[in-house]
Coordinates of N, CA and C in Angstrom, one line a residue:
Chain N
Q1 N -71.1 129.6 1.3 CA -70.8 128.8 -0.1 C -71.7 128.8 -0.4
Q2 N -72.8 128.2 -0.7 CA -73.9 128.0 -1.3 C -74.9 129.0 -2.1
Q3 N -74.7 130.1 -1.3 CA -75.5 131.1 -2.3 C -75.5 132.4 -3.2
V4 N -76.3 132.3 -3.9 CA -75.8 133.1 -4.7 C -77.0 134.6 -4.8
K5 N -76.1 136.0 -4.5 CA -76.7 137.0 -4.2 C -77.3 137.9 -5.1
Q6 N -78.2 138.0 -5.5 CA -79.0 138.9 -7.1 C -79.6 140.0 -6.1
S7 N -78.4 141.2 -7.4 CA -79.3 142.7 -6.8 C -79.6 143.4 -8.6
P8 N -80.3 144.3 -8.3 CA -80.9 144.7 -7.0 C -82.7 143.8 -6.6
Q9 N -83.2 144.1 -5.7 CA -84.9 143.7 -5.8 C -85.3 143.5 -6.8
S10 N -85.9 145.7 -7.3 CA -86.4 145.6 -7.7 C -85.9 146.7 -8.7
L11 N -86.8 147.2 -10.3 CA -86.0 148.1 -10.7 C -87.3 148.1 -11.9
I12 N -86.9 150.0 -11.6 CA -88.7 150.5 -12.4 C -87.3 151.2 -13.4
V13 N -87.2 150.7 -15.4 CA -86.4 151.8 -16.3 C -88.5 152.1 -17.0
Q14 N -87.2 152.5 -17.7 CA -88.5 153.4 -18.9 C -88.3 152.8 -20.5
K15 N -89.0 152.3 -21.3 CA -89.0 151.8 -22.1 C -87.9 152.1 -23.3
G16 N -87.6 151.4 -23.4 CA -85.8 151.4 -25.0 C -84.7 151.8 -23.8
G17 N -84.7 152.0 -22.0 CA -83.8 151.1 -21.6 C -82.7 150.2 -21.4
I18 N -81.8 149.8 -21.0 CA -81.1 148.7 -20.7 C -81.1 148.6 -19.0
P19 N -81.9 147.5 -18.2 CA -82.1 147.2 -17.5 C -80.2 146.2 -17.3
I20 N -80.0 146.5 -16.0 CA -78.8 145.2 -15.6 C -79.0 145.0 -14.3
I21 N -79.3 143.5 -14.2 CA -79.2 142.8 -12.8 C -78.0 142.1 -12.8
N22 N -77.6 142.1 -11.4 CA -76.1 141.4 -11.2 C -76.5 140.6 -10.2
C23 N -75.6 139.3 -10.7 CA -75.0 138.5 -9.2 C -73.7 137.6 -9.1
A24 N -73.5 137.4 -7.8 CA -72.5 136.9 -7.4 C -72.9 135.7 -7.0
Y25 N -71.3 135.2 -6.9 CA -71.4 133.7 -6.2 C -70.1 133.4 -5.5
E26 N -70.1 132.7 -4.2 CA -68.5 132.1 -3.6 C -68.2 131.0 -4.2
N27 N -69.1 129.7 -4.4 CA -68.3 128.6 -5.1 C -67.6 128.4 -6.3
T28 N -66.4 128.0 -6.0 CA -65.9 128.3 -7.4 C -65.9 126.8 -8.4
A29 N -66.8 125.9 -8.0 CA -66.7 124.8 -8.2 C -68.4 125.2 -9.8
F30 N -68.7 126.3 -8.8 CA -70.3 126.1 -9.9 C -69.8 127.0 -11.5
D31 N -70.8 125.6 -12.7 CA -70.1 125.7 -14.2 C -71.4 126.1 -15.0
Y32 N -72.4 125.9 -14.9 CA -73.6 126.7 -15.3 C -74.5 127.7 -14.8
F33 N -75.0 128.2 -15.2 CA -75.6 129.9 -14.8 C -76.1 130.6 -15.7
P34 N -77.9 130.3 -15.2 CA -78.7 130.6 -16.1 C -79.5 131.4 -15.5
W35 N -80.0 132.2 -16.3 CA -81.1 133.3 -16.1 C -82.5 132.1 -16.7
Y36 N -83.7 132.7 -15.5 CA -84.6 132.7 -15.5 C -85.8 133.7 -16.0
Q37 N -86.8 133.6 -16.1 CA -88.2 135.0 -16.6 C -89.3 134.2 -15.9
Q38 N -90.0 135.0 -14.9 CA -91.1 134.3 -14.2 C -92.4 135.7 -14.4
F39 N -93.4 135.0 -15.1 CA -94.0 136.4 -14.9 C -95.7 136.4 -14.0
P40 N -96.4 137.0 -13.6 CA -96.7 136.3 -12.2 C -97.8 135.3 -13.7
G41 N -98.5 134.0 -12.2 CA -98.9 133.0 -12.3 C -98.4 131.9 -13.0
K42 N -97.4 132.1 -13.2 CA -96.4 131.0 -14.2 C -95.3 130.6 -13.8
G43 N -94.2 129.4 -14.3 CA -93.6 128.8 -13.6 C -92.4 129.3 -14.4
P44 N -91.2 129.5 -14.0 CA -90.3 130.0 -14.1 C -89.5 130.1 -16.0
A45 N -89.3 130.3 -16.7 CA -88.6 130.3 -18.2 C -87.6 130.3 -18.4
L46 N -86.6 129.4 -19.0 CA -85.3 129.7 -18.9 C -85.2 130.6 -19.9
L47 N -83.9 131.0 -20.1 CA -83.9 132.5 -20.8 C -82.6 132.6 -21.5
I48 N -81.2 132.4 -20.8 CA -80.3 132.1 -21.5 C -79.5 131.8 -19.9
A49 N -78.2 131.6 -20.6 CA -77.4 130.1 -20.1 C -75.8 130.4 -20.4
I50 N -75.0 130.4 -19.5 CA -73.8 130.4 -19.5 C -72.9 129.9 -18.9
R51 N -71.8 129.3 -19.3 CA -70.5 128.6 -18.7 C -69.7 129.3 -18.7
P52 N -68.3 129.3 -18.1 CA -67.9 130.2 -17.1 C -66.8 130.2 -19.0
D53 N -66.6 129.6 -19.3 CA -65.4 129.4 -20.4 C -65.8 130.4 -21.6
V54 N -66.5 131.3 -21.6 CA -67.4 132.0 -22.2 C -66.9 133.6 -21.3
S55 N -67.1 134.8 -21.8 CA -66.8 135.6 -21.1 C -68.6 136.5 -21.3
E56 N -69.5 136.2 -21.9 CA -70.4 137.2 -22.3 C -71.3 136.0 -23.7
K57 N -72.3 136.5 -23.2 CA -73.3 135.3 -24.4 C -74.5 136.0 -24.8
K58 N -74.8 136.1 -26.1 CA -76.1 136.8 -26.5 C -76.9 135.9 -26.9
E59 N -78.3 136.1 -26.5 CA -79.4 135.6 -27.5 C -80.2 136.8 -28.1
G60 N -80.5 137.7 -28.7 CA -81.9 138.3 -28.7 C -81.4 139.8 -28.6
R61 N -82.5 139.9 -27.1 CA -82.1 141.7 -26.8 C -81.1 141.0 -25.4
F62 N -81.2 140.0 -25.2 CA -80.8 139.3 -23.4 C -79.5 139.2 -23.8
T63 N -78.8 139.2 -23.1 CA -77.2 139.4 -22.6 C -76.9 139.1 -21.6
I64 N -75.7 137.8 -21.4 CA -75.6 137.7 -20.0 C -73.4 138.3 -19.9
S65 N -73.4 138.7 -19.3 CA -71.4 139.4 -19.1 C -71.5 138.5 -17.5
F66 N -70.2 137.6 -18.0 CA -69.4 136.8 -16.2 C -68.2 137.3 -16.8
N67 N -68.4 137.4 -15.6 CA -66.6 137.7 -15.3 C -65.6 136.6 -13.8
K68 N -65.4 135.7 -14.7 CA -65.2 134.4 -13.6 C -64.3 135.1 -11.9
S69 N -63.0 135.9 -12.8 CA -62.3 136.3 -11.9 C -63.3 137.0 -10.5
A70 N -64.1 137.4 -10.5 CA -64.9 138.5 -9.6 C -66.1 137.6 -9.1
K71 N -66.5 136.5 -9.9 CA -67.5 135.8 -9.3 C -68.9 136.7 -9.5
Q72 N -68.6 136.9 -10.6 CA -69.9 137.6 -10.8 C -70.4 137.8 -12.1
F73 N -72.0 137.8 -12.7 CA -72.3 137.7 -13.6 C -74.0 138.6 -13.4
S74 N -73.8 139.2 -14.8 CA -75.1 139.8 -14.8 C -75.7 139.9 -16.0
L75 N -77.6 140.4 -16.1 CA -78.2 140.8 -16.9 C -78.7 141.5 -17.7
H76 N -78.0 142.1 -19.3 CA -78.7 142.9 -19.5 C -79.5 142.8 -20.9
I77 N -81.0 143.7 -20.3 CA -81.4 143.2 -21.7 C -81.5 145.0 -22.6
M78 N -82.0 144.7 -23.3 CA -81.1 146.2 -25.0 C -82.7 146.2 -25.0
D79 N -83.2 147.5 -25.0 CA -84.4 148.3 -25.4 C -85.6 147.3 -25.5
S80 N -85.6 147.5 -23.6 CA -86.4 146.9 -23.1 C -87.8 147.5 -23.1
Q81 N -88.6 146.9 -23.7 CA -90.3 146.6 -24.0 C -91.1 146.4 -22.1
P82 N -92.4 146.9 -22.1 CA -93.0 146.8 -21.5 C -93.2 145.0 -21.6
G83 N -93.6 144.3 -22.1 CA -93.6 142.9 -21.6 C -92.4 142.5 -21.5
D84 N -90.9 142.9 -21.0 CA -90.6 142.3 -20.2 C -90.2 142.7 -18.9
S85 N -91.6 143.3 -18.7 CA -92.3 143.3 -16.6 C -92.6 142.3 -16.5
A86 N -91.4 141.4 -15.1 CA -91.5 140.4 -14.4 C -90.3 140.5 -13.6
T87 N -90.6 139.1 -13.2 CA -89.4 138.6 -11.7 C -88.1 137.8 -12.9
Y88 N -87.2 138.2 -12.4 CA -85.8 137.6 -13.1 C -85.0 137.1 -12.3
F89 N -85.0 135.5 -12.7 CA -83.6 134.9 -11.3 C -82.6 134.5 -12.1
C90 N -81.8 135.2 -10.9 CA -80.5 133.9 -11.8 C -80.4 132.9 -11.3
A91 N -79.2 132.1 -11.1 CA -79.4 130.1 -11.0 C -78.1 130.1 -11.0
A92 N -77.4 129.2 -9.8 CA -75.6 128.6 -10.7 C -76.5 127.3 -10.2
M93 N -75.1 126.4 -10.9 CA -74.8 124.9 -10.4 C -73.6 124.2 -10.7
G94 N -73.3 123.4 -10.3 CA -71.7 122.5 -10.6 C -71.6 121.9 -9.4
G95 N -69.6 121.2 -9.5 CA -69.2 121.0 -8.2 C -70.2 120.2 -8.2
S96 N -70.4 119.9 -6.6 CA -71.2 118.4 -6.2 C -73.1 118.8 -5.7
Q97 N -73.0 120.0 -5.9 CA -74.4 120.4 -5.7 C -75.0 121.0 -7.3
G98 N -75.9 119.4 -7.5 CA -76.6 118.6 -8.8 C -77.8 119.9 -9.0
N99 N -78.4 120.4 -7.3 CA -79.6 121.1 -8.1 C -79.1 122.9 -8.2
L100 N -80.2 123.9 -8.8 CA -79.8 124.9 -8.9 C -80.3 126.4 -8.1
I101 N -79.4 126.3 -7.4 CA -79.1 127.5 -6.5 C -79.6 128.6 -6.9
F102 N -80.6 129.0 -6.8 CA -81.2 130.7 -7.5 C -80.8 131.5 -6.1
G103 N -80.9 133.1 -6.9 CA -81.0 134.2 -6.2 C -82.3 134.5 -6.2
K104 N -82.7 135.6 -5.4 CA -83.7 135.6 -4.6 C -84.9 136.2 -5.7
G105 N -84.7 136.9 -6.7 CA -85.2 137.9 -8.0 C -85.2 138.9 -8.1
T106 N -85.1 139.9 -9.1 CA -85.9 141.1 -9.7 C -86.8 141.4 -10.1
K107 N -87.3 142.1 -9.7 CA -88.5 142.7 -10.5 C -88.4 143.8 -10.6
L108 N -88.9 143.4 -11.8 CA -88.2 144.4 -12.8 C -89.6 144.9 -13.2
S109 N -90.0 146.5 -13.8 CA -91.1 147.4 -14.5 C -90.1 148.1 -15.6
V110 N -90.7 148.3 -17.2 CA -90.6 148.7 -18.3 C -91.8 149.3 -18.1
K111 N -91.9 151.0 -18.1 CA -92.5 152.3 -17.8 C -92.2 152.6 -19.3
P112 N -94.0 152.2 -20.2 CA -93.9 152.3 -20.9 C -93.4 154.4 -22.0
Chain E
K23 N -94.4 119.4 -28.6 CA -94.9 119.0 -27.7 C -95.2 119.4 -26.6
A24 N -96.3 118.7 -26.0 CA -96.7 119.5 -24.6 C -95.9 119.9 -23.5
G25 N -96.2 121.1 -22.3 CA -94.5 121.5 -21.8 C -95.1 120.4 -20.2
V26 N -94.1 121.0 -19.3 CA -94.5 120.4 -18.0 C -95.9 121.0 -17.3
T27 N -96.7 119.5 -16.9 CA -97.9 119.6 -16.6 C -98.0 119.3 -14.9
Q28 N -98.8 120.8 -14.2 CA -98.8 119.8 -13.2 C -100.3 120.1 -12.5
T29 N -100.5 119.3 -11.4 CA -102.4 119.0 -11.0 C -102.5 118.7 -9.6
P30 N -103.0 119.0 -9.0 CA -103.8 120.4 -8.7 C -103.4 121.9 -9.6
R31 N -103.4 122.8 -9.8 CA -103.2 124.2 -10.1 C -103.1 125.0 -8.6
Y32 N -104.3 124.6 -7.9 CA -104.6 125.5 -6.5 C -104.6 124.4 -5.9
L33 N -104.8 124.5 -4.2 CA -105.3 123.7 -3.2 C -105.6 124.8 -1.7
I34 N -105.9 123.7 -1.4 CA -106.3 125.0 0.2 C -106.6 123.9 1.2
K35 N -105.5 123.6 1.7 CA -105.6 122.7 2.9 C -105.0 122.8 4.5
T36 N -105.8 122.4 5.3 CA -105.8 122.8 6.7 C -104.4 122.3 7.6
R37 N -103.9 122.1 8.8 CA -102.7 122.3 9.5 C -103.1 120.9 9.4
G38 N -102.1 120.2 10.0 CA -102.1 118.5 9.9 C -102.4 117.9 8.9
Q39 N -103.1 118.0 7.9 CA -103.5 117.7 6.8 C -102.3 117.4 6.7
Q40 N -102.6 116.4 4.2 CA -101.2 115.8 4.5 C -101.5 115.8 2.6
V41 N -101.0 116.0 1.8 CA -101.0 116.6 0.6 C -99.9 116.5 -0.9
T42 N -100.9 115.8 -1.6 CA -99.9 115.2 -3.0 C -100.5 115.6 -4.1
L43 N -99.1 116.1 -4.8 CA -99.4 117.1 -5.9 C -98.1 116.1 -6.9
S44 N -99.3 116.3 -7.9 CA -98.8 115.7 -9.1 C -97.7 116.3 -10.6
C45 N -96.9 116.0 -10.9 CA -95.9 116.4 -12.1 C -96.0 115.4 -13.3
S46 N -96.7 115.4 -14.4 CA -95.9 115.3 -15.6 C -95.0 115.7 -16.2
P47 N -94.0 115.5 -16.9 CA -92.7 116.1 -17.6 C -93.2 116.3 -19.0
I48 N -92.1 116.7 -20.0 CA -91.9 117.1 -20.9 C -91.7 115.0 -21.3
S49 N -92.1 114.9 -22.9 CA -92.2 113.3 -23.0 C -91.0 113.4 -23.9
G50 N -89.7 112.6 -23.1 CA -88.9 112.2 -23.2 C -87.8 112.9 -22.2
H51 N -88.6 113.7 -21.3 CA -87.7 113.8 -20.3 C -87.3 112.8 -18.7
R52 N -86.6 112.7 -18.6 CA -86.1 111.7 -17.4 C -85.8 112.2 -16.3
S53 N -85.6 113.5 -16.1 CA -85.7 114.1 -14.6 C -86.3 115.1 -14.5
V54 N -86.6 114.5 -12.9 CA -87.6 115.9 -12.0 C -87.4 116.6 -11.1
S55 N -87.3 118.0 -11.0 CA -86.1 118.4 -9.6 C -88.0 119.1 -8.7
W56 N -88.4 119.0 -8.2 CA -89.4 119.9 -7.5 C -88.9 120.9 -6.6
Y57 N -89.2 122.6 -6.9 CA -88.9 123.8 -6.0 C -90.6 124.1 -5.2
Q58 N -89.7 124.6 -3.5 CA -90.9 125.6 -3.3 C -90.4 126.9 -3.3
Q59 N -91.9 127.7 -4.2 CA -90.9 129.6 -3.7 C -92.3 130.0 -2.8
T60 N -91.5 130.7 -2.0 CA -92.1 131.6 -1.6 C -91.8 133.3 -1.5
P61 N -92.5 133.6 -1.3 CA -91.8 135.0 -1.2 C -91.1 135.8 -0.1
G62 N -90.8 135.4 1.0 CA -90.1 135.3 1.8 C -88.0 134.9 1.8
Q63 N -88.6 133.4 0.7 CA -87.3 132.2 1.3 C -86.8 132.4 -0.5
G64 N -87.3 133.0 -1.2 CA -87.8 132.5 -3.3 C -87.6 130.7 -3.4
L65 N -86.5 130.8 -4.4 CA -87.0 129.5 -5.0 C -85.9 128.4 -4.1
Q66 N -86.2 127.5 -3.0 CA -86.1 126.3 -3.0 C -86.2 125.5 -3.1
F67 N -85.1 124.6 -4.3 CA -85.0 122.9 -4.1 C -85.6 122.2 -3.4
L68 N -86.0 120.8 -3.8 CA -86.2 120.4 -2.6 C -85.9 118.7 -2.6
F69 N -85.7 118.6 -4.1 CA -85.9 117.1 -4.5 C -85.9 117.1 -5.8
E70 N -84.3 116.1 -6.0 CA -84.9 115.8 -7.3 C -84.9 113.9 -8.0
Y71 N -85.5 114.1 -9.0 CA -85.5 112.0 -9.2 C -84.9 111.7 -10.8
F72 N -84.7 110.8 -11.3 CA -83.8 110.7 -12.2 C -84.2 108.8 -12.3
S73 N -85.2 108.1 -13.3 CA -84.7 106.9 -13.4 C -85.7 106.3 -11.7
E74 N -86.5 107.0 -11.8 CA -87.8 106.5 -10.3 C -86.2 106.2 -9.2
T75 N -85.4 107.5 -8.9 CA -84.7 107.2 -8.1 C -84.4 108.9 -7.5
Q76 N -84.3 108.8 -6.0 CA -83.8 110.1 -5.8 C -82.3 110.5 -5.8
R77 N -82.1 111.5 -6.5 CA -80.5 111.7 -7.2 C -80.1 113.1 -6.1
N78 N -80.6 113.9 -5.6 CA -79.9 115.1 -5.2 C -81.7 115.3 -4.1
K79 N -81.4 115.6 -2.9 CA -82.2 115.7 -2.3 C -81.6 117.5 -1.4
G80 N -82.7 118.4 -1.8 CA -82.5 120.2 0.0 C -82.3 119.6 0.9
N81 N -82.8 120.9 1.3 CA -82.8 121.2 2.9 C -84.1 121.3 3.6
F82 N -85.1 120.2 3.5 CA -86.4 120.5 3.8 C -86.4 119.0 5.0
P83 N -87.4 119.4 6.0 CA -87.3 118.7 7.0 C -88.4 116.8 6.2
G84 N -88.6 116.1 6.7 CA -88.4 114.3 6.1 C -90.2 115.0 6.1
R85 N -91.1 115.5 6.2 CA -92.5 115.4 6.2 C -92.1 116.2 4.6
F86 N -91.0 116.1 3.9 CA -91.7 116.5 2.5 C -90.8 115.4 1.3
S87 N -91.8 114.2 0.7 CA -91.4 112.9 0.6 C -91.5 113.4 -1.1
G88 N -90.7 112.2 -2.2 CA -91.3 112.4 -3.8 C -91.5 110.9 -3.4
R89 N -91.4 110.9 -5.4 CA -91.3 109.4 -5.5 C -91.7 109.5 -7.7
Q90 N -91.2 108.9 -8.4 CA -90.9 109.2 -9.5 C -91.3 107.6 -10.1
F91 N -92.3 108.1 -11.4 CA -93.0 106.3 -11.5 C -91.8 106.6 -13.0
S92 N -92.5 105.0 -13.2 CA -91.5 104.2 -14.5 C -91.3 105.2 -15.9
N93 N -93.2 105.8 -16.1 CA -93.2 106.3 -16.6 C -92.8 108.1 -16.9
S94 N -92.0 108.6 -15.9 CA -90.9 109.8 -15.5 C -92.1 110.8 -14.8
R95 N -92.9 110.3 -14.8 CA -94.2 111.0 -13.7 C -93.7 111.6 -12.2
S96 N -93.9 112.1 -11.8 CA -93.5 112.5 -10.1 C -94.5 112.7 -9.2
E97 N -94.4 112.4 -7.8 CA -96.0 113.0 -7.3 C -94.6 113.4 -6.2
M98 N -95.4 114.6 -5.9 CA -94.7 115.3 -4.3 C -95.9 115.1 -2.8
N99 N -94.8 114.7 -1.7 CA -95.5 114.8 -0.7 C -95.3 115.4 0.7
V100 N -96.6 116.3 0.7 CA -96.5 116.9 2.6 C -97.3 116.0 3.0
S101 N -96.5 116.2 4.3 CA -97.5 115.6 5.4 C -97.4 115.8 6.5
T102 N -98.2 116.2 7.4 CA -98.9 117.0 8.4 C -98.6 118.4 8.3
L103 N -99.3 119.1 7.7 CA -98.8 120.4 6.7 C -98.6 121.1 8.0
E104 N -97.7 122.4 7.9 CA -97.4 123.8 8.9 C -98.0 125.4 8.1
L105 N -98.3 126.0 8.7 CA -98.8 127.2 7.9 C -97.8 127.6 7.1
G106 N -96.4 127.5 7.9 CA -95.8 127.9 6.6 C -94.6 127.2 5.5
D107 N -96.0 126.4 5.8 CA -95.7 125.0 4.1 C -96.4 125.7 2.8
S108 N -97.4 126.7 3.0 CA -98.1 127.7 2.8 C -96.6 128.0 0.9
A109 N -96.8 127.8 -0.5 CA -96.4 128.2 -1.0 C -96.5 128.1 -2.6
L110 N -96.2 128.0 -3.3 CA -96.1 127.9 -5.1 C -94.8 126.6 -4.9
Y111 N -95.4 125.1 -5.4 CA -94.7 124.5 -5.5 C -94.5 124.5 -6.9
L112 N -92.9 124.5 -7.2 CA -92.9 124.2 -8.8 C -92.4 122.9 -9.6
C113 N -92.1 122.4 -10.2 CA -91.8 120.8 -10.8 C -91.2 121.2 -12.3
A114 N -90.1 120.5 -12.5 CA -89.2 121.1 -13.3 C -88.3 120.0 -14.3
S115 N -88.4 119.5 -15.4 CA -88.0 118.7 -15.8 C -86.6 119.2 -16.5
S116 N -85.9 118.1 -17.3 CA -84.8 118.0 -18.4 C -84.5 116.5 -18.6
L117 N -83.8 116.6 -19.8 CA -82.9 115.5 -20.8 C -82.8 114.6 -19.3
V118 N -81.5 114.7 -19.2 CA -81.1 113.9 -17.8 C -80.5 114.4 -16.4
R119 N -79.6 115.8 -16.8 CA -80.0 116.5 -15.6 C -80.1 117.9 -15.5
V120 N -80.0 118.2 -14.1 CA -80.9 119.4 -14.0 C -80.4 120.4 -14.4
G121 N -78.6 120.4 -14.8 CA -77.9 121.6 -15.8 C -78.1 121.3 -17.4
D122 N -79.1 120.6 -17.6 CA -79.7 120.5 -18.9 C -81.0 121.5 -18.9
T123 N -81.0 122.0 -20.2 CA -82.6 122.9 -20.1 C -83.5 122.7 -19.3
Q124 N -83.9 123.2 -17.9 CA -85.0 122.8 -17.2 C -85.8 123.9 -17.8
Y125 N -87.2 122.8 -17.7 CA -88.3 123.2 -17.6 C -89.0 123.4 -16.8
F126 N -89.8 124.5 -16.9 CA -91.1 124.6 -15.1 C -92.2 124.8 -15.7
G127 N -92.8 123.9 -14.9 CA -94.9 123.7 -14.9 C -94.7 125.2 -14.4
P128 N -96.2 125.1 -14.8 CA -97.3 126.5 -13.4 C -97.4 126.8 -12.7
G129 N -96.8 125.2 -11.6 CA -96.6 125.3 -10.4 C -98.6 124.8 -9.6
T130 N -97.7 124.3 -8.1 CA -99.2 124.6 -8.1 C -99.4 125.1 -6.3
R131 N -99.9 125.9 -6.5 CA -100.4 127.1 -5.5 C -101.0 126.7 -3.8
L132 N -100.3 126.0 -3.1 CA -100.8 125.5 -2.1 C -100.8 126.4 -1.0
T133 N -101.8 126.8 -0.6 CA -102.4 127.3 0.7 C -102.6 126.4 1.6
V134 N -102.1 126.6 3.2 CA -102.8 126.0 4.5 C -103.1 126.9 5.5
L135 N -104.6 126.5 5.9 CA -105.2 127.5 7.1 C -105.5 126.8 7.8

């Protein structure tokens, strides 16, 4: 009930491609869905977040799509660059769950 | 504004020892959360402190404890270290609650030999 399932585990795309990372959750009380980006040796950094009252949110080249009925949300990275190579984590929280529940992460590699 | 700072950045301990990690949140942030990150289990929530009180706790044994001081700085302690405690320990701060924008520190890399 408390898990957030993230896929794929790893992803390789060419520069300019649009990697898509998917997450699914079970707890319908979750009401906050952030994505974090982590580079080696650094802590995760908040990239973008969405709440269930909207189906899509864009910030620069990053877009979250949210499907409340399917209990799924995804991250799209437009015009990906080698500098986007990092590990991406989705997360969720809400209801009685007062802390973030993280997916297992997706290691993205963008080839030049 | 300075970010979240964690000290030390690296630690090597042996089994059975105890360790204390420190976290200084962003100025004005009152909520501090701790996470354990390992390759196998990913990011797992340890506990959250707000106004010097533990507000939320994850599923970790009692060997893991923490506290928060009046200036919002937080410490995490692990007693009787086990090999499986080797991990990156991350601290995150937010204004009031975890759902507010949460900022992570660089982490403390703990190695237990």
